[in-house]
Short mmCIF file of C-alpha atoms in Angstrom, two decimals:
data_model
loop_
_atom_site.label_atom_id
_atom_site.label_comp_id
_atom_site.label_asym_id
_atom_site.label_seq_id
_atom_site.Cartn_x
_atom_site.Cartn_y
_atom_site.Cartn_z
CA UNK G 1 114.30 125.11 132.15
CA UNK G 2 113.60 121.79 130.31
CA UNK G 3 114.31 121.61 126.64
CA UNK G 4 112.71 119.64 124.01
CA UNK G 5 114.15 119.29 120.56
CA UNK G 6 111.71 118.10 117.80
CA UNK G 7 111.86 118.41 113.89
CA UNK G 8 108.92 120.09 112.14
CA UNK G 9 106.88 117.28 110.47
CA UNK G 10 105.81 117.19 106.95
CA UNK G 11 101.97 117.56 107.90
CA UNK G 12 102.56 120.58 110.06
CA UNK G 13 102.69 123.25 107.56
CA UNK G 14 99.69 124.95 105.99
CA UNK G 15 98.48 126.12 102.52
CA UNK G 16 101.00 129.24 102.96
CA UNK G 17 103.96 126.76 103.37
CA UNK G 18 104.56 127.70 106.96
CA UNK G 19 103.75 126.02 110.25
CA UNK G 20 100.01 126.46 111.01
CA UNK G 21 99.64 129.02 113.86
CA UNK G 22 97.50 126.75 115.92
CA UNK G 23 100.28 124.11 116.03
CA UNK G 24 102.38 126.03 118.38
CA UNK G 25 99.83 124.97 121.06
CA UNK G 26 100.28 121.32 120.18
CA UNK G 27 104.05 121.85 120.30
CA UNK G 28 103.82 123.53 123.80
CA UNK G 29 101.70 120.66 125.03
CA UNK G 30 104.26 118.25 124.00
CA UNK G 31 106.79 120.45 125.81
CA UNK G 32 104.69 120.46 128.81
CA UNK G 33 104.46 116.58 128.86
CA UNK G 34 108.12 116.59 128.89
CA UNK G 35 108.26 119.39 131.66
CA UNK G 36 106.10 117.10 134.02
CA UNK G 37 107.68 113.61 133.10
CA UNK G 38 109.10 113.54 136.58
CA UNK G 39 105.96 113.47 138.69
CA UNK G 40 105.06 110.33 140.42
CA UNK G 41 104.23 107.53 137.75
CA UNK G 42 104.70 109.99 135.03
CA UNK G 43 102.37 112.75 133.17
CA UNK G 44 99.89 110.12 131.60
CA UNK G 45 99.53 108.39 134.96
CA UNK G 46 98.80 111.85 136.58
CA UNK G 47 96.14 112.69 134.01
CA UNK G 48 94.65 108.78 133.41
CA UNK G 49 95.03 107.31 137.00
CA UNK G 50 95.21 110.15 139.41
CA UNK G 51 92.76 112.31 137.19
CA UNK G 52 94.64 115.38 137.78
CA UNK G 53 93.69 117.82 134.66
CA UNK G 54 95.46 121.19 133.48
CA UNK G 55 92.61 122.95 131.80
CA UNK G 56 93.90 126.16 130.13
CA UNK G 57 92.16 129.51 131.45
CA UNK G 58 94.51 131.94 129.29
CA UNK G 59 97.08 131.46 126.73
CA UNK G 60 98.87 134.12 124.86
CA UNK G 61 101.53 133.54 121.84
CA UNK G 62 103.67 136.14 120.27
CA UNK G 63 105.14 134.94 116.78
CA UNK G 64 108.39 136.35 115.66
CA UNK G 65 109.42 134.24 112.99
CA UNK G 66 107.98 131.65 110.54
CA UNK G 67 108.98 127.76 110.58
CA UNK G 68 109.04 125.49 107.71
CA UNK G 69 109.34 121.79 106.77
CA UNK G 70 112.96 120.75 107.62
CA UNK G 71 113.44 123.30 110.69
CA UNK G 72 114.13 121.92 113.81
CA UNK G 73 112.59 123.45 116.78
CA UNK G 74 113.92 123.61 120.38
CA UNK G 75 111.42 124.40 123.04
CA UNK G 76 112.59 125.81 126.35
CA UNK G 77 110.05 125.53 129.19
CA UNK G 78 110.14 127.29 132.52
CA UNK G 79 107.50 128.10 135.13
CA UNK G 80 106.29 131.93 135.52
CA UNK G 81 103.67 132.64 138.06
CA UNK G 82 102.64 129.69 140.56
CA UNK G 83 99.54 130.05 142.44
CA UNK G 84 97.61 127.85 144.84
CA UNK G 85 95.65 126.16 142.31
CA UNK G 86 97.08 127.71 138.92
CA UNK G 87 100.23 128.02 137.26
CA UNK G 88 101.74 129.68 133.96
CA UNK G 89 104.21 127.93 131.63
CA UNK G 90 106.16 129.80 129.47
CA UNK G 91 107.63 128.24 126.39
CA UNK G 92 110.47 129.77 124.08
CA UNK G 93 110.48 128.50 120.70
CA UNK G 94 114.02 128.63 118.94
CA UNK G 95 114.81 127.50 115.49
CA UNK G 96 117.85 125.97 114.74
CA UNK G 97 119.41 128.96 113.25
CA UNK G 98 119.00 130.76 116.60
CA UNK G 99 116.13 132.67 115.55
CA UNK G 100 113.22 133.17 118.29
CA UNK G 101 110.36 131.98 116.72
CA UNK G 102 107.55 132.29 119.14
CA UNK G 103 106.90 132.59 122.86
CA UNK G 104 103.62 130.96 124.34
CA UNK G 105 102.56 131.87 127.88
CA UNK G 106 100.04 129.18 129.15
CA UNK G 107 98.11 129.57 132.27
CA UNK G 108 96.09 126.64 133.50
CA UNK G 109 94.23 125.63 136.42
CA UNK G 110 94.73 122.62 138.14
CA UNK G 111 91.44 120.33 138.43
CA UNK G 112 89.89 117.07 139.49
CA UNK G 113 89.13 115.70 135.93
CA UNK G 114 86.10 113.73 137.44
CA UNK G 115 84.27 116.75 139.08
CA UNK G 116 86.12 119.34 137.04
CA UNK G 117 86.72 121.39 140.34
CA UNK G 118 89.69 123.34 141.13
CA UNK G 119 92.32 121.62 143.44
CA UNK G 120 95.39 122.77 145.06
CA UNK G 121 98.62 122.10 143.03
CA UNK G 122 99.88 118.58 144.22
CA UNK G 123 103.07 118.64 145.86
CA UNK G 124 105.21 116.71 143.34
CA UNK G 125 103.60 119.02 140.37
CA UNK G 126 104.73 122.06 142.48
CA UNK G 127 108.22 120.83 143.23
CA UNK G 128 108.87 120.90 139.45
CA UNK G 129 107.36 124.08 139.05
CA UNK G 130 109.57 125.60 141.72
CA UNK G 131 112.70 123.92 140.12
CA UNK G 132 112.18 125.48 136.89
CA UNK G 133 111.04 129.08 137.76
CA UNK G 134 112.09 131.61 134.86
CA UNK G 135 114.50 134.00 135.99
CA UNK G 136 112.88 136.98 134.02
CA UNK M 1 79.49 139.65 112.74
CA UNK M 2 79.63 136.40 110.80
CA UNK M 3 78.58 133.45 112.51
CA UNK M 4 79.76 129.79 112.04
CA UNK M 5 78.10 126.82 113.37
CA UNK M 6 79.97 123.64 113.52
CA UNK M 7 79.68 120.39 115.91
CA UNK M 8 82.41 119.15 117.79
CA UNK M 9 84.07 116.10 115.93
CA UNK M 10 84.98 112.69 117.40
CA UNK M 11 88.68 113.23 117.17
CA UNK M 12 88.97 116.77 118.72
CA UNK M 13 88.85 115.90 122.22
CA UNK M 14 91.93 114.87 124.26
CA UNK M 15 92.85 112.19 126.99
CA UNK M 16 91.14 114.42 129.45
CA UNK M 17 87.77 113.92 127.56
CA UNK M 18 87.53 117.63 126.57
CA UNK M 19 88.51 119.63 123.40
CA UNK M 20 92.13 119.94 123.26
CA UNK M 21 93.06 123.76 123.90
CA UNK M 22 95.11 124.20 120.56
CA UNK M 23 91.93 123.05 118.67
CA UNK M 24 90.38 126.49 119.37
CA UNK M 25 92.81 128.29 116.87
CA UNK M 26 91.87 125.66 114.23
CA UNK M 27 88.36 126.51 114.90
CA UNK M 28 89.20 130.19 114.64
CA UNK M 29 90.73 129.66 111.22
CA UNK M 30 87.78 127.85 109.90
CA UNK M 31 85.65 130.93 111.26
CA UNK M 32 88.33 133.27 109.50
CA UNK M 33 88.04 131.42 105.94
CA UNK M 34 84.23 131.89 106.28
CA UNK M 35 84.56 135.69 107.44
CA UNK M 36 86.72 136.50 104.37
CA UNK M 37 84.64 134.28 102.00
CA UNK M 38 83.47 137.42 100.20
CA UNK M 39 86.80 138.59 99.00
CA UNK M 40 87.38 138.67 95.23
CA UNK M 41 87.71 135.07 94.12
CA UNK M 42 87.07 133.86 97.58
CA UNK M 43 89.59 133.14 100.61
CA UNK M 44 91.72 130.13 99.06
CA UNK M 45 92.06 132.30 95.87
CA UNK M 46 93.37 135.16 97.85
CA UNK M 47 96.17 132.86 99.43
CA UNK M 48 96.82 130.62 96.49
CA UNK M 49 96.76 133.00 93.49
CA UNK M 50 97.01 136.58 94.76
CA UNK M 51 99.72 135.00 97.28
CA UNK M 52 98.17 137.41 100.25
CA UNK M 53 98.95 135.80 103.51
CA UNK M 54 97.94 136.60 107.13
CA UNK M 55 100.71 135.23 109.35
CA UNK M 56 99.59 135.69 113.09
CA UNK M 57 101.70 137.97 115.28
CA UNK M 58 99.78 137.80 118.63
CA UNK M 59 97.04 135.49 119.73
CA UNK M 60 95.26 135.50 123.10
CA UNK M 61 92.62 132.96 124.22
CA UNK M 62 90.47 133.07 127.29
CA UNK M 63 88.94 129.58 128.08
CA UNK M 64 85.76 129.95 130.03
CA UNK M 65 83.85 126.40 129.80
CA UNK M 66 85.02 123.09 128.22
CA UNK M 67 83.64 121.62 125.17
CA UNK M 68 83.10 117.85 124.79
CA UNK M 69 82.37 115.51 121.95
CA UNK M 70 78.36 116.02 121.05
CA UNK M 71 78.72 119.80 121.66
CA UNK M 72 77.73 122.25 118.87
CA UNK M 73 79.87 125.58 118.82
CA UNK M 74 78.76 128.85 117.22
CA UNK M 75 81.63 131.17 116.52
CA UNK M 76 80.67 134.78 116.07
CA UNK M 77 83.73 136.60 114.51
CA UNK M 78 84.08 140.46 114.11
CA UNK M 79 87.05 142.75 113.42
CA UNK M 80 88.86 144.81 116.33
CA UNK M 81 91.46 146.88 115.87
CA UNK M 82 92.11 147.46 111.97
CA UNK M 83 95.41 149.12 110.83
CA UNK M 84 97.46 149.69 107.73
CA UNK M 85 98.98 146.33 107.39
CA UNK M 86 97.49 144.60 110.19
CA UNK M 87 94.22 143.73 112.06
CA UNK M 88 92.99 142.03 114.89
CA UNK M 89 89.99 139.36 114.47
CA UNK M 90 87.84 138.25 117.65
CA UNK M 91 86.15 135.14 117.73
CA UNK M 92 83.36 134.29 120.44
CA UNK M 93 82.87 130.86 120.97
CA UNK M 94 79.24 129.92 122.27
CA UNK M 95 78.16 126.43 123.34
CA UNK M 96 74.75 125.01 122.30
CA UNK M 97 73.47 125.85 125.69
CA UNK M 98 74.72 129.41 125.63
CA UNK M 99 77.68 129.10 127.72
CA UNK M 100 80.46 131.33 126.51
CA UNK M 101 83.22 128.74 126.03
CA UNK M 102 86.14 131.14 124.78
CA UNK M 103 86.95 134.34 123.17
CA UNK M 104 90.12 134.41 120.67
CA UNK M 105 91.96 137.70 119.77
CA UNK M 106 93.99 137.08 116.82
CA UNK M 107 96.35 139.78 115.50
CA UNK M 108 97.81 139.32 112.06
CA UNK M 109 99.91 141.18 109.66
CA UNK M 110 99.17 141.19 105.99
CA UNK M 111 101.90 139.78 103.85
CA UNK M 112 103.07 138.87 100.38
CA UNK M 113 103.44 135.08 100.41
CA UNK M 114 106.11 134.85 97.89
CA UNK M 115 108.67 137.68 99.80
CA UNK M 116 107.07 137.42 103.24
CA UNK M 117 106.96 141.27 103.39
CA UNK M 118 104.39 143.14 104.70
CA UNK M 119 101.68 144.81 102.42
CA UNK M 120 98.72 147.16 103.12
CA UNK M 121 95.26 145.73 103.71
CA UNK M 122 93.90 145.06 100.28
CA UNK M 123 90.70 147.15 99.59
CA UNK M 124 88.47 144.22 99.21
CA UNK M 125 89.71 142.82 102.62
CA UNK M 126 89.57 145.85 104.29
CA UNK M 127 85.87 146.43 103.07
CA UNK M 128 85.12 143.07 105.00
CA UNK M 129 86.72 144.18 108.06
CA UNK M 130 84.89 147.53 108.14
CA UNK M 131 81.65 145.97 107.50
CA UNK M 132 81.94 143.59 110.62
CA UNK M 133 83.64 145.88 112.98
CA UNK M 134 83.05 144.62 116.86
CA UNK M 135 81.06 147.27 118.59
CA UNK M 136 82.89 146.82 122.22
CA UNK A 1 73.91 107.25 99.81
CA UNK A 2 74.69 109.97 102.18
CA UNK A 3 76.47 112.76 100.74
CA UNK A 4 78.74 115.22 102.83
CA UNK A 5 80.10 118.42 100.84
CA UNK A 6 83.03 119.99 102.77
CA UNK A 7 85.63 122.44 101.58
CA UNK A 8 89.49 121.40 101.92
CA UNK A 9 90.89 123.80 104.84
CA UNK A 10 93.78 125.66 105.03
CA UNK A 11 95.71 123.60 107.49
CA UNK A 12 95.06 120.16 105.75
CA UNK A 13 97.62 120.38 103.01
CA UNK A 14 101.31 118.92 103.75
CA UNK A 15 104.64 120.40 102.63
CA UNK A 16 104.12 118.77 99.33
CA UNK A 17 101.16 120.95 98.89
CA UNK A 18 98.47 118.42 98.60
CA UNK A 19 96.26 116.98 100.97
CA UNK A 20 97.96 114.72 103.50
CA UNK A 21 97.16 111.21 102.82
CA UNK A 22 96.15 110.39 106.60
CA UNK A 23 93.67 113.02 106.31
CA UNK A 24 91.39 111.12 104.22
CA UNK A 25 90.54 108.94 107.34
CA UNK A 26 89.46 112.04 109.18
CA UNK A 27 87.40 112.92 106.12
CA UNK A 28 85.98 109.44 106.00
CA UNK A 29 84.83 109.63 109.93
CA UNK A 30 83.31 113.16 109.41
CA UNK A 31 81.16 111.59 106.54
CA UNK A 32 80.55 108.29 109.03
CA UNK A 33 79.32 110.92 111.61
CA UNK A 34 76.69 112.24 109.26
CA UNK A 35 76.10 108.64 107.81
CA UNK A 36 74.78 107.68 111.41
CA UNK A 37 73.27 110.97 112.34
CA UNK A 38 69.85 109.49 112.32
CA UNK A 39 70.37 106.74 115.19
CA UNK A 40 68.28 107.23 118.46
CA UNK A 41 69.80 110.21 120.13
CA UNK A 42 72.42 111.06 117.30
CA UNK A 43 75.85 109.79 116.87
CA UNK A 44 77.78 111.48 119.64
CA UNK A 45 74.85 110.05 122.13
CA UNK A 46 75.65 106.38 120.56
CA UNK A 47 79.25 106.75 121.63
CA UNK A 48 79.06 108.92 124.83
CA UNK A 49 76.05 107.59 126.42
CA UNK A 50 74.96 104.20 124.96
CA UNK A 51 78.54 103.44 124.87
CA UNK A 52 78.76 101.99 121.50
CA UNK A 53 82.00 102.13 119.42
CA UNK A 54 83.08 101.40 116.02
CA UNK A 55 86.74 100.39 116.14
CA UNK A 56 88.45 99.83 112.79
CA UNK A 57 89.80 96.53 111.92
CA UNK A 58 90.60 96.96 108.36
CA UNK A 59 90.94 100.30 106.25
CA UNK A 60 91.78 100.36 102.68
CA UNK A 61 92.33 103.49 100.66
CA UNK A 62 92.70 104.10 96.93
CA UNK A 63 94.06 107.54 95.94
CA UNK A 64 93.38 108.47 92.55
CA UNK A 65 93.80 112.18 92.33
CA UNK A 66 95.24 115.03 94.63
CA UNK A 67 93.17 117.42 96.57
CA UNK A 68 94.54 120.97 97.10
CA UNK A 69 93.40 124.18 99.39
CA UNK A 70 90.43 125.54 97.42
CA UNK A 71 89.07 122.22 96.43
CA UNK A 72 85.58 121.27 97.49
CA UNK A 73 85.23 117.55 98.35
CA UNK A 74 81.80 115.49 98.20
CA UNK A 75 82.17 112.26 100.12
CA UNK A 76 79.46 109.69 99.13
CA UNK A 77 79.02 107.01 101.94
CA UNK A 78 77.39 103.68 101.33
CA UNK A 79 77.40 100.47 103.19
CA UNK A 80 79.31 97.49 101.92
CA UNK A 81 79.14 94.03 103.76
CA UNK A 82 77.02 94.04 106.85
CA UNK A 83 77.64 91.18 109.23
CA UNK A 84 76.23 90.27 112.75
CA UNK A 85 78.92 92.39 114.67
CA UNK A 86 80.77 94.15 111.74
CA UNK A 87 80.10 96.21 108.63
CA UNK A 88 82.02 98.07 105.78
CA UNK A 89 81.57 101.53 104.80
CA UNK A 90 82.58 102.68 101.51
CA UNK A 91 83.32 106.33 101.01
CA UNK A 92 83.72 107.85 97.59
CA UNK A 93 85.73 110.98 97.40
CA UNK A 94 84.95 113.06 94.51
CA UNK A 95 86.43 116.68 93.74
CA UNK A 96 84.55 119.61 92.47
CA UNK A 97 85.56 119.07 88.87
CA UNK A 98 84.14 115.41 89.03
CA UNK A 99 87.54 113.70 89.52
CA UNK A 100 87.37 110.66 91.66
CA UNK A 101 89.86 111.64 94.19
CA UNK A 102 89.73 108.41 96.40
CA UNK A 103 87.87 105.60 97.57
CA UNK A 104 88.16 104.47 101.28
CA UNK A 105 86.91 101.17 102.60
CA UNK A 106 86.41 100.94 106.28
CA UNK A 107 85.68 97.86 108.23
CA UNK A 108 84.70 98.04 111.80
CA UNK A 109 83.56 96.07 114.46
CA UNK A 110 80.61 96.98 117.12
CA UNK A 111 81.98 97.17 120.61
CA UNK A 112 80.97 98.03 123.99
CA UNK A 113 83.32 100.85 124.74
CA UNK A 114 83.31 100.17 128.55
CA UNK A 115 84.44 96.49 127.98
CA UNK A 116 85.83 96.77 124.53
CA UNK A 117 83.93 93.58 123.77
CA UNK A 118 81.91 92.78 120.32
CA UNK A 119 78.40 93.44 120.29
CA UNK A 120 75.77 92.48 117.66
CA UNK A 121 75.03 95.74 115.49
CA UNK A 122 72.24 97.81 117.37
CA UNK A 123 68.78 97.52 115.31
CA UNK A 124 68.87 101.44 114.53
CA UNK A 125 72.43 101.14 113.23
CA UNK A 126 71.65 98.26 111.15
CA UNK A 127 68.42 99.97 109.82
CA UNK A 128 70.71 102.81 108.37
CA UNK A 129 73.23 100.21 107.37
CA UNK A 130 70.39 98.41 105.22
CA UNK A 131 68.95 101.60 103.82
CA UNK A 132 72.23 102.89 102.26
CA UNK A 133 73.71 99.65 100.89
CA UNK A 134 76.01 100.10 97.91
CA UNK A 135 74.48 98.72 94.64
CA UNK A 136 78.02 97.29 93.46
CA UNK K 1 114.65 97.44 109.51
CA UNK K 2 114.43 100.98 111.02
CA UNK K 3 112.61 101.52 114.47
CA UNK K 4 110.98 104.58 115.81
CA UNK K 5 109.99 104.68 119.30
CA UNK K 6 107.41 107.30 120.32
CA UNK K 7 104.88 107.88 123.19
CA UNK K 8 101.17 108.31 122.38
CA UNK K 9 100.56 111.81 122.88
CA UNK K 10 97.76 113.51 124.98
CA UNK K 11 95.66 115.07 122.01
CA UNK K 12 95.94 111.79 119.91
CA UNK K 13 92.99 109.90 121.54
CA UNK K 14 89.40 110.45 120.35
CA UNK K 15 85.94 110.67 122.15
CA UNK K 16 86.20 106.72 122.56
CA UNK K 17 89.56 107.08 124.64
CA UNK K 18 91.75 105.24 122.17
CA UNK K 19 94.14 106.63 119.32
CA UNK K 20 91.88 107.67 116.38
CA UNK K 21 92.40 105.32 113.27
CA UNK K 22 93.55 108.02 111.04
CA UNK K 23 96.35 109.01 113.40
CA UNK K 24 98.12 105.66 112.36
CA UNK K 25 99.05 107.15 109.05
CA UNK K 26 100.46 110.41 110.72
CA UNK K 27 102.56 107.74 112.65
CA UNK K 28 103.46 105.81 109.58
CA UNK K 29 104.79 109.17 107.91
CA UNK K 30 106.70 109.91 110.98
CA UNK K 31 108.47 106.50 110.45
CA UNK K 32 108.97 107.02 106.93
CA UNK K 33 110.60 110.38 107.36
CA UNK K 34 113.19 108.48 109.74
CA UNK K 35 113.35 105.64 107.39
CA UNK K 36 114.58 107.91 104.63
CA UNK K 37 116.74 110.18 106.81
CA UNK K 38 119.72 108.97 105.31
CA UNK K 39 119.10 110.39 101.74
CA UNK K 40 121.42 112.92 100.41
CA UNK K 41 120.47 116.12 102.15
CA UNK K 42 117.99 114.79 104.39
CA UNK K 43 114.23 113.83 103.79
CA UNK K 44 112.94 117.35 103.90
CA UNK K 45 115.57 118.45 101.30
CA UNK K 46 114.56 115.63 99.18
CA UNK K 47 110.96 117.06 99.33
CA UNK K 48 111.61 120.82 99.45
CA UNK K 49 114.66 121.29 97.31
CA UNK K 50 115.00 118.16 95.03
CA UNK K 51 111.09 118.16 94.68
CA UNK K 52 110.59 114.66 94.89
CA UNK K 53 107.37 113.50 96.50
CA UNK K 54 105.78 110.15 97.42
CA UNK K 55 102.17 110.48 96.90
CA UNK K 56 100.16 107.56 98.16
CA UNK K 57 98.25 105.37 95.71
CA UNK K 58 97.04 102.55 97.95
CA UNK K 59 97.38 102.23 101.85
CA UNK K 60 95.99 99.11 103.84
CA UNK K 61 95.91 99.05 107.67
CA UNK K 62 95.14 96.27 109.85
CA UNK K 63 94.36 97.14 113.31
CA UNK K 64 94.87 94.56 116.00
CA UNK K 65 94.75 96.29 119.45
CA UNK K 66 94.12 99.67 120.71
CA UNK K 67 96.55 102.22 121.85
CA UNK K 68 95.62 104.66 124.71
CA UNK K 69 97.41 107.69 126.17
CA UNK K 70 100.34 106.47 128.37
CA UNK K 71 101.12 103.70 125.67
CA UNK K 72 104.60 103.97 123.86
CA UNK K 73 104.52 102.68 120.17
CA UNK K 74 107.48 101.27 118.36
CA UNK K 75 107.22 101.33 114.63
CA UNK K 76 109.17 98.94 112.64
CA UNK K 77 109.66 100.06 108.96
CA UNK K 78 110.84 97.85 106.21
CA UNK K 79 110.43 97.88 102.60
CA UNK K 80 108.10 95.35 100.85
CA UNK K 81 107.88 95.35 96.73
CA UNK K 82 110.19 97.83 95.17
CA UNK K 83 109.22 98.76 91.46
CA UNK K 84 110.71 101.05 89.00
CA UNK K 85 108.64 103.99 89.93
CA UNK K 86 106.84 102.67 93.11
CA UNK K 87 107.45 100.97 96.32
CA UNK K 88 105.59 99.64 99.30
CA UNK K 89 106.73 100.47 102.94
CA UNK K 90 105.47 98.26 105.60
CA UNK K 91 105.27 99.47 109.21
CA UNK K 92 104.68 97.16 112.21
CA UNK K 93 103.16 98.95 115.25
CA UNK K 94 104.00 97.36 118.47
CA UNK K 95 102.82 98.44 122.05
CA UNK K 96 105.22 98.68 124.96
CA UNK K 97 103.64 95.17 126.14
CA UNK K 98 104.67 93.52 122.98
CA UNK K 99 101.00 93.67 121.46
CA UNK K 100 100.88 93.89 117.93
CA UNK K 101 98.87 97.02 117.60
CA UNK K 102 98.57 97.28 113.98
CA UNK K 103 100.44 96.99 110.44
CA UNK K 104 100.17 99.55 107.77
CA UNK K 105 101.09 98.76 104.13
CA UNK K 106 101.89 101.88 102.11
CA UNK K 107 102.19 101.97 98.60
CA UNK K 108 103.66 105.35 96.86
CA UNK K 109 104.43 106.43 93.69
CA UNK K 110 107.68 108.69 93.04
CA UNK K 111 106.95 111.87 91.53
CA UNK K 112 108.27 115.34 90.35
CA UNK K 113 106.36 117.64 92.65
CA UNK K 114 106.46 120.54 90.29
CA UNK K 115 104.85 118.53 87.27
CA UNK K 116 103.14 115.79 89.53
CA UNK K 117 104.54 113.17 86.96
CA UNK K 118 105.93 109.88 87.86
CA UNK K 119 109.73 109.36 87.88
CA UNK K 120 112.15 106.53 88.59
CA UNK K 121 113.07 105.97 92.09
CA UNK K 122 116.34 107.87 92.61
CA UNK K 123 119.38 105.88 93.35
CA UNK K 124 119.90 106.86 97.19
CA UNK K 125 116.39 106.46 97.97
CA UNK K 126 116.48 102.96 96.13
CA UNK K 127 119.61 102.22 98.16
CA UNK K 128 117.79 102.50 101.37
CA UNK K 129 114.74 100.60 100.22
CA UNK K 130 117.08 97.69 99.05
CA UNK K 131 119.06 97.78 102.73
CA UNK K 132 115.85 97.23 104.49
CA UNK K 133 113.80 94.88 102.45
CA UNK K 134 111.20 92.92 104.58
CA UNK K 135 112.18 89.26 104.71
CA UNK K 136 108.55 87.97 104.41
#
């Protein structure tokens, strides 16, 4: 499990005064960038130089408790299912008071960004996934 | 079915050159605001004055084809399940070449934004949902 | 002058309940995309295929009146100074009640996006600028 | 001077492959939240509980060098002019290679968010401004 702690920012709430439901996927991606920080050259290098992409194919979010400006979020990231060319990342969102705010399940397919065709999960990416498999 | 047509904008792509996966929920909300435009006083009035909110409880997205800058998106919105205090909106995302880019299923609970407690679906909101039930 | 009318969206306000000050530049870019819609092949084609970019070099915004969810914005775009390789676009933001919400002055330099070097303003871009010079 | 270090994120670039010009104001606000972190109760408390707001009245940005995905930004924040009810924050944006990417000058007026009327700068806010005056 890799944990990211980040405060909710001023412009991340909506007109109802709570964090906009679409923002949770931006937070998830932030956590994903940290999760894969240990790949060779780092995650931006993976995308920009090695041209490996992770387009989402299916994302499911359960929202349990609202987040507001002033809250501090902890995102715990683990790997769920790991296939040959695809994987599922699971992000648990916890509020500073311990409330379970949301869970995002994010299935992506590894691809070559120049050709947009599927590729097998590269070994260094796979090693990180294997090291952080969710227990459940 | 209510349709929204909107071009992909310059800043909506990510470093992989395709629309960021989290943006689809922002697009869905845009389509939702249009879907409910016919409520008494309009959708912003519903939120700001009548203090009726639609916090998401579960959202599922299937991504089928990427979107890029220059693409024009059509979002077809229908109502799926309609309960006493909750409803599911279904958004089909079509690219200008007819490709089915994504489907979002968005379940929300109606609430009083001041107390954040569940309320029954107001009659004018329900009427719009009933009028645009998905056939499938 | 080219006018864009667009409602303020649900997620565009901040924790103070008014439109976040940085959003005005996103609105300005939306207006810019419409302003240049008449170039050969359209604006996205200009960027993606002709590889012409408009990186900003200086932007100034005066904020006069706040915008809230439910407001409808009209953005009036004109060209200010037009040079050999640079130009200034002026965006006047008007609220539905006639209040002058803001003015953005946006100076950009034309460049080749592959080499990131300055280029002279292409003739079709210049023609649009000349056709919509601000009077003042 | 208060410094914030933050990597450019995946979804912060635009279709030209560089950080969208409007994002710089979001980065500036992030730096501002850190700058004022030392006020009584913290910055979110200042906004949400004490109902003190800082609406922008004038913002000027000079853009010198582009930022891309993979870059790491350092933002150095100082106070420029400090008035009775208004102040100017100056943000210098530095890229990891030392390049000066941009400078934002952000003038805001202190206000009561419930009445949207000007108020004198509160003493704890003023103390932070005075402690971090720019030399130039």
